């Protein structure tokens, strides 16, 4: 029996999610699998690739042949290089873990409580906020009119 390591498609339209499976080469793409050894989610940023390295090494050791896409994934994770005895590739990018929803909620609640307590403090008086306009300096026309007596023209 010829055994292949291939991708089994799951997910919805325009949202593919794959499982890396060990299956008979004659089975359908999404048919019965012998074992699932990993997953691949290409739409996430960065792509999520998880492979059980021990099981992949075992199946490669007993003669399972990876398909083209799986071979690329195994090269990215370094399992293919480990199997062939080549140097390991650069490490994969890993997405930051998402924050715990409960912790985010608690932080937001504390922030709103602190904002409410700040709003209950008395506001500054409006008189201090409004600037008192200083009288403008005399214009030259007014100063000339003051110098001349009214009787003279």
mmCIF file of C-alpha atoms in Angstrom:
data_model
loop_
_atom_site.group_PDB
_atom_site.id
_atom_site.type_symbol
_atom_site.label_atom_id
_atom_site.label_comp_id
_atom_site.label_asym_id
_atom_site.label_seq_id
_atom_site.Cartn_x
_atom_site.Cartn_y
_atom_site.Cartn_z
ATOM 1 C CA UNK A 1 0.000 0.000 0.000
ATOM 2 C CA UNK A 2 1.430 3.384 -1.031
ATOM 3 C CA UNK A 3 1.164 5.916 1.779
ATOM 4 C CA UNK A 4 1.149 9.682 1.186
ATOM 5 C CA UNK A 5 1.417 12.669 3.482
ATOM 6 C CA UNK A 6 -1.103 15.105 2.082
ATOM 7 C CA UNK A 7 -3.434 17.980 2.908
ATOM 8 C CA UNK A 8 -7.059 17.403 3.832
ATOM 9 C CA UNK A 9 -9.154 20.512 3.220
ATOM 10 C CA UNK A 10 -11.560 21.780 5.842
ATOM 11 C CA UNK A 11 -13.134 25.189 6.360
ATOM 12 C CA UNK A 12 -15.527 27.239 4.302
ATOM 13 C CA UNK A 13 -15.536 28.977 0.951
ATOM 14 C CA UNK A 14 -12.647 31.502 0.786
ATOM 15 C CA UNK A 15 -11.464 30.352 4.234
ATOM 16 C CA UNK A 16 -9.422 27.200 3.675
ATOM 17 C CA UNK A 17 -8.042 25.292 6.622
ATOM 18 C CA UNK A 18 -6.032 22.148 6.099
ATOM 19 C CA UNK A 19 -5.007 19.136 8.155
ATOM 20 C CA UNK A 20 -1.759 17.369 7.341
ATOM 21 C CA UNK A 21 -2.722 13.713 7.210
ATOM 22 C CA UNK A 22 -1.261 10.308 6.469
ATOM 23 C CA UNK A 23 -3.493 8.523 3.959
ATOM 24 C CA UNK A 24 -3.483 5.817 1.329
ATOM 25 C CA UNK A 25 -2.576 7.352 -2.028
ATOM 26 C CA UNK A 26 -5.792 5.988 -3.573
ATOM 27 C CA UNK A 27 -8.155 7.781 -1.169
ATOM 28 C CA UNK A 28 -9.987 10.998 -1.984
ATOM 29 C CA UNK A 29 -8.486 14.346 -1.019
ATOM 30 C CA UNK A 30 -10.829 14.759 1.935
ATOM 31 C CA UNK A 31 -11.371 11.032 2.446
ATOM 32 C CA UNK A 32 -10.428 8.674 5.244
ATOM 33 C CA UNK A 33 -7.019 9.259 6.799
ATOM 34 C CA UNK A 34 -4.768 6.932 8.762
ATOM 35 C CA UNK A 35 -3.501 9.662 11.076
ATOM 36 C CA UNK A 36 -3.517 13.456 11.426
ATOM 37 C CA UNK A 37 -0.092 14.878 12.163
ATOM 38 C CA UNK A 38 -0.599 18.624 11.835
ATOM 39 C CA UNK A 39 -2.555 21.590 10.574
ATOM 40 C CA UNK A 40 -2.122 24.504 8.206
ATOM 41 C CA UNK A 41 -4.201 27.711 8.199
ATOM 42 C CA UNK A 42 -2.998 29.894 5.306
ATOM 43 C CA UNK A 43 -5.388 32.832 5.885
ATOM 44 C CA UNK A 44 -4.047 33.724 9.321
ATOM 45 C CA UNK A 45 -1.239 36.270 9.519
ATOM 46 C CA UNK A 46 1.376 34.832 9.803
ATOM 47 C CA UNK A 47 0.185 31.477 8.461
ATOM 48 C CA UNK A 48 -0.377 28.921 11.180
ATOM 49 C CA UNK A 49 1.661 25.764 10.597
ATOM 50 C CA UNK A 50 1.798 23.065 13.253
ATOM 51 C CA UNK A 51 3.374 19.672 12.632
ATOM 52 C CA UNK A 52 3.962 16.819 15.071
ATOM 53 C CA UNK A 53 7.663 16.389 14.272
ATOM 54 C CA UNK A 54 8.017 12.934 15.832
ATOM 55 C CA UNK A 55 5.139 11.475 13.842
ATOM 56 C CA UNK A 56 6.287 13.161 10.621
ATOM 57 C CA UNK A 57 9.794 11.708 11.084
ATOM 58 C CA UNK A 58 8.299 8.263 11.743
ATOM 59 C CA UNK A 59 6.132 8.277 8.608
ATOM 60 C CA UNK A 60 8.935 9.635 6.435
ATOM 61 C CA UNK A 61 11.168 6.908 7.882
ATOM 62 C CA UNK A 62 8.776 4.107 6.917
ATOM 63 C CA UNK A 63 8.472 5.401 3.362
ATOM 64 C CA UNK A 64 5.496 7.785 3.230
ATOM 65 C CA UNK A 65 5.860 10.249 0.355
ATOM 66 C CA UNK A 66 4.825 13.897 0.928
ATOM 67 C CA UNK A 67 2.882 15.710 -1.776
ATOM 68 C CA UNK A 68 4.269 18.985 -3.172
ATOM 69 C CA UNK A 69 2.463 21.390 -0.822
ATOM 70 C CA UNK A 70 3.227 19.216 2.213
ATOM 71 C CA UNK A 71 6.887 19.028 1.223
ATOM 72 C CA UNK A 72 7.047 22.840 1.220
ATOM 73 C CA UNK A 73 5.413 22.958 4.657
ATOM 74 C CA UNK A 74 7.823 20.342 6.007
ATOM 75 C CA UNK A 75 10.728 22.409 4.650
ATOM 76 C CA UNK A 76 9.373 25.533 6.360
ATOM 77 C CA UNK A 77 9.076 23.771 9.714
ATOM 78 C CA UNK A 78 12.475 22.105 9.344
ATOM 79 C CA UNK A 79 11.182 18.520 9.550
ATOM 80 C CA UNK A 80 12.323 17.692 6.014
ATOM 81 C CA UNK A 81 15.854 18.989 6.685
ATOM 82 C CA UNK A 82 15.976 16.980 9.912
ATOM 83 C CA UNK A 83 14.930 13.862 7.985
ATOM 84 C CA UNK A 84 17.523 14.458 5.243
ATOM 85 C CA UNK A 85 20.289 15.553 7.645
ATOM 86 C CA UNK A 86 20.577 19.084 6.245
ATOM 87 C CA UNK A 87 20.980 22.319 8.240
ATOM 88 C CA UNK A 88 17.798 23.735 9.781
ATOM 89 C CA UNK A 89 16.031 26.751 8.178
ATOM 90 C CA UNK A 90 15.324 30.080 9.863
ATOM 91 C CA UNK A 91 12.596 29.899 12.502
ATOM 92 C CA UNK A 92 8.982 30.576 11.518
ATOM 93 C CA UNK A 93 7.139 33.744 12.439
ATOM 94 C CA UNK A 94 4.692 33.107 15.240
ATOM 95 C CA UNK A 95 1.621 35.204 15.929
ATOM 96 C CA UNK A 96 1.424 36.881 19.307
ATOM 97 C CA UNK A 97 -0.964 35.144 21.675
ATOM 98 C CA UNK A 98 -4.334 36.843 21.922
ATOM 99 C CA UNK A 99 -5.161 38.625 25.148
ATOM 100 C CA UNK A 100 -7.494 36.920 27.574
ATOM 101 C CA UNK A 101 -10.999 38.332 27.110
ATOM 102 C CA UNK A 102 -11.632 38.391 30.850
ATOM 103 C CA UNK A 103 -8.434 40.376 31.489
ATOM 104 C CA UNK A 104 -9.296 42.863 28.728
ATOM 105 C CA UNK A 105 -12.777 43.335 30.185
ATOM 106 C CA UNK A 106 -11.403 43.924 33.701
ATOM 107 C CA UNK A 107 -8.905 46.495 32.403
ATOM 108 C CA UNK A 108 -11.639 48.354 30.504
ATOM 109 C CA UNK A 109 -13.894 48.332 33.559
ATOM 110 C CA UNK A 110 -11.159 49.785 35.771
ATOM 111 C CA UNK A 111 -10.451 52.476 33.188
ATOM 112 C CA UNK A 112 -14.095 53.558 32.986
ATOM 113 C CA UNK A 113 -14.341 53.647 36.779
ATOM 114 C CA UNK A 114 -11.291 55.880 36.963
ATOM 115 C CA UNK A 115 -12.778 58.177 34.302
ATOM 116 C CA UNK A 116 -16.068 58.424 36.200
ATOM 117 C CA UNK A 117 -14.296 59.319 39.445
ATOM 118 C CA UNK A 118 -12.341 62.005 37.622
ATOM 119 C CA UNK A 119 -15.585 63.457 36.219
ATOM 120 C CA UNK A 120 -17.125 63.851 39.694
ATOM 121 C CA UNK A 121 -14.417 66.254 40.844
ATOM 122 C CA UNK A 122 -15.450 69.920 40.737
ATOM 123 C CA UNK A 123 -14.713 71.696 37.510
ATOM 124 C CA UNK A 124 -12.490 74.754 37.397
ATOM 125 C CA UNK A 125 -14.378 78.010 37.541
ATOM 126 C CA UNK A 126 -15.217 79.568 34.204
ATOM 127 C CA UNK A 127 -13.787 82.924 35.287
ATOM 128 C CA UNK A 128 -10.290 81.536 35.478
ATOM 129 C CA UNK A 129 -10.636 79.875 32.122
ATOM 130 C CA UNK A 130 -11.765 83.054 30.302
ATOM 131 C CA UNK A 131 -8.958 85.513 29.750
ATOM 132 C CA UNK A 132 -9.674 89.127 30.581
ATOM 133 C CA UNK A 133 -8.915 91.279 27.579
ATOM 134 C CA UNK A 134 -6.423 94.031 28.241
ATOM 135 C CA UNK A 135 -7.234 97.490 26.887
ATOM 136 C CA UNK A 136 -5.613 98.008 23.530
ATOM 137 C CA UNK A 137 -2.956 100.703 23.175
ATOM 138 C CA UNK A 138 -4.140 103.977 21.755
ATOM 139 C CA UNK A 139 -4.125 104.234 18.019
ATOM 140 C CA UNK A 140 -2.019 106.990 16.421
ATOM 141 C CA UNK A 141 -5.156 108.806 15.159
ATOM 142 C CA UNK A 142 -6.503 109.165 18.683
ATOM 143 C CA UNK A 143 -3.188 110.382 20.033
ATOM 144 C CA UNK A 144 -2.976 113.087 17.342
ATOM 145 C CA UNK A 145 -6.544 114.210 18.082
ATOM 146 C CA UNK A 146 -5.693 114.606 21.761
ATOM 147 C CA UNK A 147 -2.653 116.755 21.052
ATOM 148 C CA UNK A 148 -4.583 119.341 19.049
ATOM 149 C CA UNK A 149 -7.086 121.526 20.848
ATOM 150 C CA UNK A 150 -10.627 121.332 19.599
ATOM 151 C CA UNK A 151 -10.791 124.926 18.459
ATOM 152 C CA UNK A 152 -7.929 124.617 16.045
ATOM 153 C CA UNK A 153 -8.331 122.972 12.740
#
